[in-house]
GROMACS .gro file of N, CA, C and O in nm:
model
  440
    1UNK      N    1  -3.534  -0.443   2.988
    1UNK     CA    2  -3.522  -0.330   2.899
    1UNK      C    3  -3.374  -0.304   2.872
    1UNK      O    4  -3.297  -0.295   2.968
    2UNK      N    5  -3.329  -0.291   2.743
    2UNK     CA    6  -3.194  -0.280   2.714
    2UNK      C    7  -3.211  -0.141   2.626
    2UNK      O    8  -3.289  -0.109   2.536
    3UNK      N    9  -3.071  -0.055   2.711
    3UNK     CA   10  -3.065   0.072   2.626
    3UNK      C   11  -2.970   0.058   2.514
    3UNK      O   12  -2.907  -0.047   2.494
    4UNK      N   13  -2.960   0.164   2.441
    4UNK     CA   14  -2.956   0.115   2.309
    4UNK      C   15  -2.807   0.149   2.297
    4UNK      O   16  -2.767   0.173   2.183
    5UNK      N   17  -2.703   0.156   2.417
    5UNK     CA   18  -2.574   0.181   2.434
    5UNK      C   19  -2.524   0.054   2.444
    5UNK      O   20  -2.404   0.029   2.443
    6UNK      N   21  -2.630  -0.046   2.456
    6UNK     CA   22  -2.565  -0.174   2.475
    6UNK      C   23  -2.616  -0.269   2.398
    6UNK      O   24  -2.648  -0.379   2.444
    7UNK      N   25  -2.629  -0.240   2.281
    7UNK     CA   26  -2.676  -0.339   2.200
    7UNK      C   27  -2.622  -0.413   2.123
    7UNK      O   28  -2.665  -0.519   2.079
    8UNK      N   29  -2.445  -0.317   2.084
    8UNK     CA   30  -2.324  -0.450   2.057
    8UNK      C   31  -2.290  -0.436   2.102
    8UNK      O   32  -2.207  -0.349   2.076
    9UNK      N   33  -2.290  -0.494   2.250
    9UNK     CA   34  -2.126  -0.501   2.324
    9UNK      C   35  -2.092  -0.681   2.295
    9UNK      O   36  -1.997  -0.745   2.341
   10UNK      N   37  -2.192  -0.728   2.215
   10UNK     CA   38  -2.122  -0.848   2.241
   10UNK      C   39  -2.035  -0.836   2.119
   10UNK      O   40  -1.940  -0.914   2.110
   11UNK      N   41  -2.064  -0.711   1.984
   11UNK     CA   42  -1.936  -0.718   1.875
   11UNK      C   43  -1.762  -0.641   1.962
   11UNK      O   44  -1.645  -0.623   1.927
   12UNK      N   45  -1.831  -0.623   2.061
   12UNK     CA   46  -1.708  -0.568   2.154
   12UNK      C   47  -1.617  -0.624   2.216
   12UNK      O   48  -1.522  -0.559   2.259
   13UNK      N   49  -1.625  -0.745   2.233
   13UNK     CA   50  -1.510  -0.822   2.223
   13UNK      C   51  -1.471  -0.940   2.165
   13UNK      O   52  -1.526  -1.016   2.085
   14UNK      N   53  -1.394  -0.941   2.205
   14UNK     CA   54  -1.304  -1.040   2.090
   14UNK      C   55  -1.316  -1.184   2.149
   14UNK      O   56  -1.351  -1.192   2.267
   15UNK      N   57  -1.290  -1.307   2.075
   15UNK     CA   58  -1.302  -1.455   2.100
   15UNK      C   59  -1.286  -1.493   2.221
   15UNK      O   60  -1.331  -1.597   2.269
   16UNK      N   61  -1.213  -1.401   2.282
   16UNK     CA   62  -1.201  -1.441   2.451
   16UNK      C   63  -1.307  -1.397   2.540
   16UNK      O   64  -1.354  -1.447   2.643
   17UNK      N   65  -1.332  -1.299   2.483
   17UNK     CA   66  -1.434  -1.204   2.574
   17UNK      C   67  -1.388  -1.101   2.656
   17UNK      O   68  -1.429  -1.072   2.768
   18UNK      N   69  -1.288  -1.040   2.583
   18UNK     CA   70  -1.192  -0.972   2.638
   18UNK      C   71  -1.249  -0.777   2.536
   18UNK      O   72  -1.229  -0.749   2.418
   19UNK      N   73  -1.303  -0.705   2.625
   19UNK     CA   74  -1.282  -0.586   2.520
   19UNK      C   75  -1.203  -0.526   2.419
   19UNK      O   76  -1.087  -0.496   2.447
   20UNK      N   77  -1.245  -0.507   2.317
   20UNK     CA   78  -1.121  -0.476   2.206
   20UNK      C   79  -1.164  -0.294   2.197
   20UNK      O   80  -1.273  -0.240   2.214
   21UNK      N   81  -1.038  -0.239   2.166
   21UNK     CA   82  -1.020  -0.117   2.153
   21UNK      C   83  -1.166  -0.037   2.038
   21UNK      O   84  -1.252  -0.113   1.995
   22UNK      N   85  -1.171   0.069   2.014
   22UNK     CA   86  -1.280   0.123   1.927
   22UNK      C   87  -1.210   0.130   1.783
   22UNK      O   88  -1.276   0.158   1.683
   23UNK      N   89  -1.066   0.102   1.777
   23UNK     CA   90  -0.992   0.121   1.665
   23UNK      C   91  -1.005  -0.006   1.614
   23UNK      O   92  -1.054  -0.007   1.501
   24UNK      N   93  -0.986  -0.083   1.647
   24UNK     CA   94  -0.934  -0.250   1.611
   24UNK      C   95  -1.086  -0.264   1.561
   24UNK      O   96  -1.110  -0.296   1.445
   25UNK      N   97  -1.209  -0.232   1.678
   25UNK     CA   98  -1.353  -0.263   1.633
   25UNK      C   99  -1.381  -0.166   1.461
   25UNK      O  100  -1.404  -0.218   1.352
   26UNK      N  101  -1.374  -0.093   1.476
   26UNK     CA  102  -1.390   0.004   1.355
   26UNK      C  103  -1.327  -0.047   1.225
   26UNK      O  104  -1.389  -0.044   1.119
   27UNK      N  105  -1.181  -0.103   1.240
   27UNK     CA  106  -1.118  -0.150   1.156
   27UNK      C  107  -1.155  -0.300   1.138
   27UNK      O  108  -1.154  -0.362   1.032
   28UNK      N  109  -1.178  -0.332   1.220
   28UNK     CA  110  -1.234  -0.522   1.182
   28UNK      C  111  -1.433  -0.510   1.070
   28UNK      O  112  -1.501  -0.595   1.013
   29UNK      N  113  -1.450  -0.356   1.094
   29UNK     CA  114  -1.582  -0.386   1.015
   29UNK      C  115  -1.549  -0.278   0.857
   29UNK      O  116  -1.639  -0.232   0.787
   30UNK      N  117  -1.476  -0.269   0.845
   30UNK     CA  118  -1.428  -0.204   0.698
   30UNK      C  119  -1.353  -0.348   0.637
   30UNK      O  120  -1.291  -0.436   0.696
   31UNK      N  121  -1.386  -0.332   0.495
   31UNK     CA  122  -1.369  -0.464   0.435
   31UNK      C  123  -1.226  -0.392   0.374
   31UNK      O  124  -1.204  -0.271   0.386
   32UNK      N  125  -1.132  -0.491   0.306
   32UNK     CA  126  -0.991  -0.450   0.295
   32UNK      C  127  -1.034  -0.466   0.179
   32UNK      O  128  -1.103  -0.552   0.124
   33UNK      N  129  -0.959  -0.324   0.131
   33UNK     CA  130  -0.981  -0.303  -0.036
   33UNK      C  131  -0.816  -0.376  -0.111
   33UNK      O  132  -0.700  -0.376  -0.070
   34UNK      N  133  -0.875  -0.424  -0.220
   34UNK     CA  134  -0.772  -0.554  -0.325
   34UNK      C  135  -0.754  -0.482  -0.435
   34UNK      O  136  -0.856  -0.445  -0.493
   35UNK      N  137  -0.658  -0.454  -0.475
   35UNK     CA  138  -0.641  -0.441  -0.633
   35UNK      C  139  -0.601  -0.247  -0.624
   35UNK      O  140  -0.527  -0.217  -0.530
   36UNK      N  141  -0.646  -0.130  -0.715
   36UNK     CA  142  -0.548  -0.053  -0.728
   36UNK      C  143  -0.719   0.051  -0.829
   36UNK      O  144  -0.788   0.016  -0.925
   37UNK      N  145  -0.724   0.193  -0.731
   37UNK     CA  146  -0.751   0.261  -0.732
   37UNK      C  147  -0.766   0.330  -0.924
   37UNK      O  148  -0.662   0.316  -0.988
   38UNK      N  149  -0.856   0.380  -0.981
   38UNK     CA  150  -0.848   0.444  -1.140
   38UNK      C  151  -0.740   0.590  -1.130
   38UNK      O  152  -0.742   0.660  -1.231
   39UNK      N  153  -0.658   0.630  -1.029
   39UNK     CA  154  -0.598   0.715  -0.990
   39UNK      C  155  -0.449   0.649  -0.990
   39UNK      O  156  -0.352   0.715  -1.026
   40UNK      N  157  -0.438   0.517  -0.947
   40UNK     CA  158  -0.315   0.445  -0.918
   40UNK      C  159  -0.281   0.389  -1.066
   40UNK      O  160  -0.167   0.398  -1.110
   41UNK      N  161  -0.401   0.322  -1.154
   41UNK     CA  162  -0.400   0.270  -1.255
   41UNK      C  163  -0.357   0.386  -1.379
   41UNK      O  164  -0.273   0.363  -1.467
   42UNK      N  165  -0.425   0.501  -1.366
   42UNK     CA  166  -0.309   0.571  -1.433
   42UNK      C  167  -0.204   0.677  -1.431
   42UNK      O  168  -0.170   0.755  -1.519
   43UNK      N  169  -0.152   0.657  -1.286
   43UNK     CA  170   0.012   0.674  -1.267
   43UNK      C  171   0.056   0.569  -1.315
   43UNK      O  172   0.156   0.611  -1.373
   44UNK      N  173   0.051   0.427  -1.336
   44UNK     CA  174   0.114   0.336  -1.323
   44UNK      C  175   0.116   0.324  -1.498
   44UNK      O  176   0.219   0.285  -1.552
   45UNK      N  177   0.012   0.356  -1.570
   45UNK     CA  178   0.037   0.402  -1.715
   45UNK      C  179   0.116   0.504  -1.773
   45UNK      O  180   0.174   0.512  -1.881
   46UNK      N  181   0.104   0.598  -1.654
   46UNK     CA  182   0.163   0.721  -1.736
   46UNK      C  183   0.334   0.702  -1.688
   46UNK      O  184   0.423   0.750  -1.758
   47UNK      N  185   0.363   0.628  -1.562
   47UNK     CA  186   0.524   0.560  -1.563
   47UNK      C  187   0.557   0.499  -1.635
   47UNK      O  188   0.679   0.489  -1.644
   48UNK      N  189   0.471   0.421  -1.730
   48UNK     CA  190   0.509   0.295  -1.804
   48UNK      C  191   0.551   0.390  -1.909
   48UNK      O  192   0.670   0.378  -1.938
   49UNK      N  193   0.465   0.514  -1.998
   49UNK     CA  194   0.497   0.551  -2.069
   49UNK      C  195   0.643   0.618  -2.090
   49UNK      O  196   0.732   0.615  -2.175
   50UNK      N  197   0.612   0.693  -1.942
   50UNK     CA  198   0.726   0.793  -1.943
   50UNK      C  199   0.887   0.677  -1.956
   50UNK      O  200   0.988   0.677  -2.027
   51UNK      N  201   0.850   0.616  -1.879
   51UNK     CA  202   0.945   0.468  -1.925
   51UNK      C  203   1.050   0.446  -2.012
   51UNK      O  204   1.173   0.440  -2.005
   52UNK      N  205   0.940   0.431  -2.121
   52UNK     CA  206   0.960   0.380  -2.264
   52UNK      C  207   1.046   0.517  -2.314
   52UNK      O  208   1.163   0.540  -2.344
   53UNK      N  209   0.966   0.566  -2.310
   53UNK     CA  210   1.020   0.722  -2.386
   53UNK      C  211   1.178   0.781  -2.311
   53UNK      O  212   1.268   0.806  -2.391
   54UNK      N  213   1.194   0.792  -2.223
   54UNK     CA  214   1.307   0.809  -2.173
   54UNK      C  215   1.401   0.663  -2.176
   54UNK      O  216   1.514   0.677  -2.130
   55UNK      N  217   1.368   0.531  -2.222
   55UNK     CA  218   1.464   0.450  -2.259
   55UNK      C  219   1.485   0.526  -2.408
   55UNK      O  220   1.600   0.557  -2.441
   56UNK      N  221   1.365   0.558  -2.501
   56UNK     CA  222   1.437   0.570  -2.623
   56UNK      C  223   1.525   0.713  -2.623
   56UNK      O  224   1.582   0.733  -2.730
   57UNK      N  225   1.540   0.793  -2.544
   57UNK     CA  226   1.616   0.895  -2.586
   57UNK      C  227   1.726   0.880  -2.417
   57UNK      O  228   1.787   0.978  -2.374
   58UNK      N  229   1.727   0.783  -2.368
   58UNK     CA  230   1.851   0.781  -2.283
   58UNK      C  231   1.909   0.856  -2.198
   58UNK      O  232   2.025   0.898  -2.198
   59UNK      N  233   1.768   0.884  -2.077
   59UNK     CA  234   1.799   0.999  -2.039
   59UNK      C  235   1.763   0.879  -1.846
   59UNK      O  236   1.661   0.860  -1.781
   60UNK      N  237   1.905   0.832  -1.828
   60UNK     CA  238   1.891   0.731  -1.725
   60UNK      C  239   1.839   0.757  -1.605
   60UNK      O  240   1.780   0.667  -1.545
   61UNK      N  241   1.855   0.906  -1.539
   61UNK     CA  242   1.822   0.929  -1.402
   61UNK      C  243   1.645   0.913  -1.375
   61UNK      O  244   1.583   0.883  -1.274
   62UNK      N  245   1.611   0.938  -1.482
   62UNK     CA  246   1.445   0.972  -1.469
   62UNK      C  247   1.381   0.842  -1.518
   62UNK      O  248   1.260   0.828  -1.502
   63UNK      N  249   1.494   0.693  -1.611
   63UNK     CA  250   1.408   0.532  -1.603
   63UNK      C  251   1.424   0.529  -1.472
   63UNK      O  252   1.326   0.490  -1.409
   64UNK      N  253   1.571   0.577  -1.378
   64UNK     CA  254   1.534   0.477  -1.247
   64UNK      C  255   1.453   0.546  -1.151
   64UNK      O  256   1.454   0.499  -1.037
   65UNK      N  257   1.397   0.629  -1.168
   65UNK     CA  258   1.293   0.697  -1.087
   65UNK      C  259   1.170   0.636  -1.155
   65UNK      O  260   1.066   0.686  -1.113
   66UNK      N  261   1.155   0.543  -1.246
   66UNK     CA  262   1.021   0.544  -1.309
   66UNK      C  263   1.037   0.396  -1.262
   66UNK      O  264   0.930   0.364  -1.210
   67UNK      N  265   1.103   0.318  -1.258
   67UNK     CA  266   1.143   0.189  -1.207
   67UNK      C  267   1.109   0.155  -1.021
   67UNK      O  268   1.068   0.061  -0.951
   68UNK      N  269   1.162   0.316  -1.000
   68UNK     CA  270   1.141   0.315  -0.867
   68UNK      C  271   1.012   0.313  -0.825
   68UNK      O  272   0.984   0.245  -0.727
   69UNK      N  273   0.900   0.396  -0.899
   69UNK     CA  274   0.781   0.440  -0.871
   69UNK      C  275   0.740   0.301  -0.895
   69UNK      O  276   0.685   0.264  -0.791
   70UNK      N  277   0.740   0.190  -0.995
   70UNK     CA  278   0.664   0.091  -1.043
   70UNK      C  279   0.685   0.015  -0.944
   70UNK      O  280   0.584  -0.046  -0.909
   71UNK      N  281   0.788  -0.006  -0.879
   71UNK     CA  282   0.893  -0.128  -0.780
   71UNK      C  283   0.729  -0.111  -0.635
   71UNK      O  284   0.637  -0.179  -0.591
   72UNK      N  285   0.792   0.026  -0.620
   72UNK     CA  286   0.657   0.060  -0.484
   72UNK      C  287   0.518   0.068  -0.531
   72UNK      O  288   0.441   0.136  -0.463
   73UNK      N  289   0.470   0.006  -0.646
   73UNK     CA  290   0.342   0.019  -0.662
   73UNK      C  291   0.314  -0.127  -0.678
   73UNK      O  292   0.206  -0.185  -0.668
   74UNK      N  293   0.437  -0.177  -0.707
   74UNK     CA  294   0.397  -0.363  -0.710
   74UNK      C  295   0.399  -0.425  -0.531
   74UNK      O  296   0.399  -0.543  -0.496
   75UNK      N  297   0.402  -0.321  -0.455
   75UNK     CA  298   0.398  -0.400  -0.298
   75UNK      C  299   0.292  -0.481  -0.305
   75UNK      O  300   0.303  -0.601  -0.331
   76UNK      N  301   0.141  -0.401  -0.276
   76UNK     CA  302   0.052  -0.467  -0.283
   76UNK      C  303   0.035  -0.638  -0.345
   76UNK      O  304  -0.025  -0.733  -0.295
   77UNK      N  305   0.094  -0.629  -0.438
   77UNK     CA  306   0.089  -0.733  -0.539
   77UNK      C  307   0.147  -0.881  -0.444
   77UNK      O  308   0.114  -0.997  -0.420
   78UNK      N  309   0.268  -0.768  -0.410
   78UNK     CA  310   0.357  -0.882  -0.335
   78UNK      C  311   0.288  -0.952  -0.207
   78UNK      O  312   0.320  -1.065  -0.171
   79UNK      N  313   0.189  -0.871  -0.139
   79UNK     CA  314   0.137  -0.898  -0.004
   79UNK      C  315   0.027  -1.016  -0.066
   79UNK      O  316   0.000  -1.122  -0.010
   80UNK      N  317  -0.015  -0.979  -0.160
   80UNK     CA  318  -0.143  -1.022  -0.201
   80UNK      C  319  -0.116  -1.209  -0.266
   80UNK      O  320  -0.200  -1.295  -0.238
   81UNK      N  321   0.013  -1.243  -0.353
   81UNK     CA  322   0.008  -1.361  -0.394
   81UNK      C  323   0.162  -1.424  -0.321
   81UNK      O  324   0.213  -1.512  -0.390
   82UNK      N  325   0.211  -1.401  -0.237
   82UNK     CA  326   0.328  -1.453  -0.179
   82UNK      C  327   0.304  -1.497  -0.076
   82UNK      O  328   0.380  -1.586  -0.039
   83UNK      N  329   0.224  -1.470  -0.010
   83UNK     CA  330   0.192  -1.576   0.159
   83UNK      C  331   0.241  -1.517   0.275
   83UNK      O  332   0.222  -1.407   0.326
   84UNK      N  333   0.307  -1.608   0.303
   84UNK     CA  334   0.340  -1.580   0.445
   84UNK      C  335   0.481  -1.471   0.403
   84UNK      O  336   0.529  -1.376   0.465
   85UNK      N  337   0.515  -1.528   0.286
   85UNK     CA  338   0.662  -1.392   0.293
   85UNK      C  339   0.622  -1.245   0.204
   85UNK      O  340   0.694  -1.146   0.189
   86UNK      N  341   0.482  -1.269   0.151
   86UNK     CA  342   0.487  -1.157   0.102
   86UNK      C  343   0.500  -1.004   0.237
   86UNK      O  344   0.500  -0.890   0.193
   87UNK      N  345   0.504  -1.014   0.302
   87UNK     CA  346   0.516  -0.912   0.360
   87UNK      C  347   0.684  -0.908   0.376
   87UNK      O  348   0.717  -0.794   0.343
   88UNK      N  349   0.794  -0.980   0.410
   88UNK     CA  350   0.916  -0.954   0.404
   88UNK      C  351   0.910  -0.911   0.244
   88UNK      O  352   0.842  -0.809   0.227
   89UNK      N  353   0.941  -0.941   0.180
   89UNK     CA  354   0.941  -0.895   0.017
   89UNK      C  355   0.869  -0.777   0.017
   89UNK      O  356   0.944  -0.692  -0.031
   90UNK      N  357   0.742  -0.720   0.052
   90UNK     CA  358   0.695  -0.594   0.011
   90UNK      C  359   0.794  -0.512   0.085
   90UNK      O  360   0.863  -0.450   0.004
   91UNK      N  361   0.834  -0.484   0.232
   91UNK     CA  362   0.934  -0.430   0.264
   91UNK      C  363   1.069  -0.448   0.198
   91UNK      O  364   1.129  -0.342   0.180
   92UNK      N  365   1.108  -0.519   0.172
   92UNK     CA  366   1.250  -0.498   0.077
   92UNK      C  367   1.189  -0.426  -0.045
   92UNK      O  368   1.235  -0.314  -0.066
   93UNK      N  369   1.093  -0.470  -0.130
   93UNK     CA  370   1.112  -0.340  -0.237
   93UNK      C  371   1.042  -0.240  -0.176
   93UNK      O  372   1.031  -0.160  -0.269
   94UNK      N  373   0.998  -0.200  -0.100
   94UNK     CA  374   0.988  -0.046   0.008
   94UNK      C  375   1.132  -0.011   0.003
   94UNK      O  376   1.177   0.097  -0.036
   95UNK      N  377   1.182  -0.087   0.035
   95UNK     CA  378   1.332  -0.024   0.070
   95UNK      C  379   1.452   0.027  -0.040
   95UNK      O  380   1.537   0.116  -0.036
   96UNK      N  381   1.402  -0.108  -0.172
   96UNK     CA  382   1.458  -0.086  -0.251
   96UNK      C  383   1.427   0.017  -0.367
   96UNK      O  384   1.518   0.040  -0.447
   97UNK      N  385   1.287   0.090  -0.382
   97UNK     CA  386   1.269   0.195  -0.441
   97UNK      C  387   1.297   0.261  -0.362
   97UNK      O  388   1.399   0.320  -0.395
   98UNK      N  389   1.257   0.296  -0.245
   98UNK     CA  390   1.324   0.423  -0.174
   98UNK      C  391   1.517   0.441  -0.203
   98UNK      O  392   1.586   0.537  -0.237
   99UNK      N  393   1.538   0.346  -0.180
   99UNK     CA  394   1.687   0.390  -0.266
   99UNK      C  395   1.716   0.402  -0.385
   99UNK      O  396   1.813   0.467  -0.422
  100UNK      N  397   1.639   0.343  -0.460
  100UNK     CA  398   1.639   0.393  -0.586
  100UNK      C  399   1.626   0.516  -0.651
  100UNK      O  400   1.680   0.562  -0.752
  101UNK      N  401   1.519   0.574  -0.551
  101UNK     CA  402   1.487   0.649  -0.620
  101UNK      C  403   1.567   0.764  -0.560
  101UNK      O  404   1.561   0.870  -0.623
  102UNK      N  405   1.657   0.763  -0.424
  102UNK     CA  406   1.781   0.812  -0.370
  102UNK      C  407   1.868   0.892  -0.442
  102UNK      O  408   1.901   1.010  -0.457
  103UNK      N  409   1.906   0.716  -0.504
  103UNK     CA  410   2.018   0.706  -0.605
  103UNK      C  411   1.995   0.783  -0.683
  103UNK      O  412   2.085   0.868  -0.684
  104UNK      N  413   1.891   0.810  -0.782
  104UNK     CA  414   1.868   0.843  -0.906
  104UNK      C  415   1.848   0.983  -0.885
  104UNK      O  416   1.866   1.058  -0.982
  105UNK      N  417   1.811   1.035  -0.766
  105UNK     CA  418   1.823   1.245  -0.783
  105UNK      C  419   1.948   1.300  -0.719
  105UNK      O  420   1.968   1.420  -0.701
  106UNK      N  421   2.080   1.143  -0.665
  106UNK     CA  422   2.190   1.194  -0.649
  106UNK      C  423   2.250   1.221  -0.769
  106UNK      O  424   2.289   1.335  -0.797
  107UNK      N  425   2.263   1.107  -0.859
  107UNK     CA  426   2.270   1.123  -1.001
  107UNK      C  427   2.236   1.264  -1.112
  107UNK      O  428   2.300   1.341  -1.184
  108UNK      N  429   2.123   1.243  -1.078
  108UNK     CA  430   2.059   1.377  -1.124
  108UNK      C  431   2.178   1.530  -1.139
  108UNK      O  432   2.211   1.601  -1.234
  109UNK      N  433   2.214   1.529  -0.988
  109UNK     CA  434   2.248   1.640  -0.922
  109UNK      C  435   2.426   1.667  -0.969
  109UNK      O  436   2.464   1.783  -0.979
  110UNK      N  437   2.502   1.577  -0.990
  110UNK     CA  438   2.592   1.497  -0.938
  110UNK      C  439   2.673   1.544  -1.146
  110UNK      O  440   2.780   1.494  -1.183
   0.00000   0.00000   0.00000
């Protein structure tokens, strides 16, 4: 007779047979979501616009904040078709919109 507290313990550990945490288990059965939210898709329109429009009237502090926002929304992208380095590359442009976008409300201010 098996109680029903033990009915995956064999999804309970891992290739060794070693127990894995309830976090790692929880997270190994959620499937990893690809691609970019109808919420992400239009921020990423409404930057593009704001974009354009502030190139045509030349108002620089607020392209590189819109540059910045696009830079950190292409990580994903980077993890997704670069391989083994997309993860060094998504951290550098982590790093590099975050300064960007630094730069651009020192500017602002300045």
């Amino acid at each position: 007779m098996r109680y029903r507290w033990f009915v995956r313990e064999e999804e309970r550990t891992d290739e060794f047979g070693n127990p894995i945490s309830r976090a790692v288990h929880d997270e190994a059965l959620q499937p990893r979501k690809i691609g970019y939210a109808r919420g992400e898709l239009l921020a990423i329109a409404m930057a593009v616009v704001i974009l354009l429009y502030e190139w045509v009237t030349d108002d620089s502090p607020l392209i590189f904040v819109c540059v910045s926002f696009l830079v950190h929304e292409m990580r994903p992208l980077a993890l997704q078709f670069l391989g083994e380095y997309g993860k060094p590359v998504s951290n550098m442009m982590l790093g590099f919109s975050v300064a960007l976008f630094i730069g651009a409300l020192v500017w602002t201010f300045l």
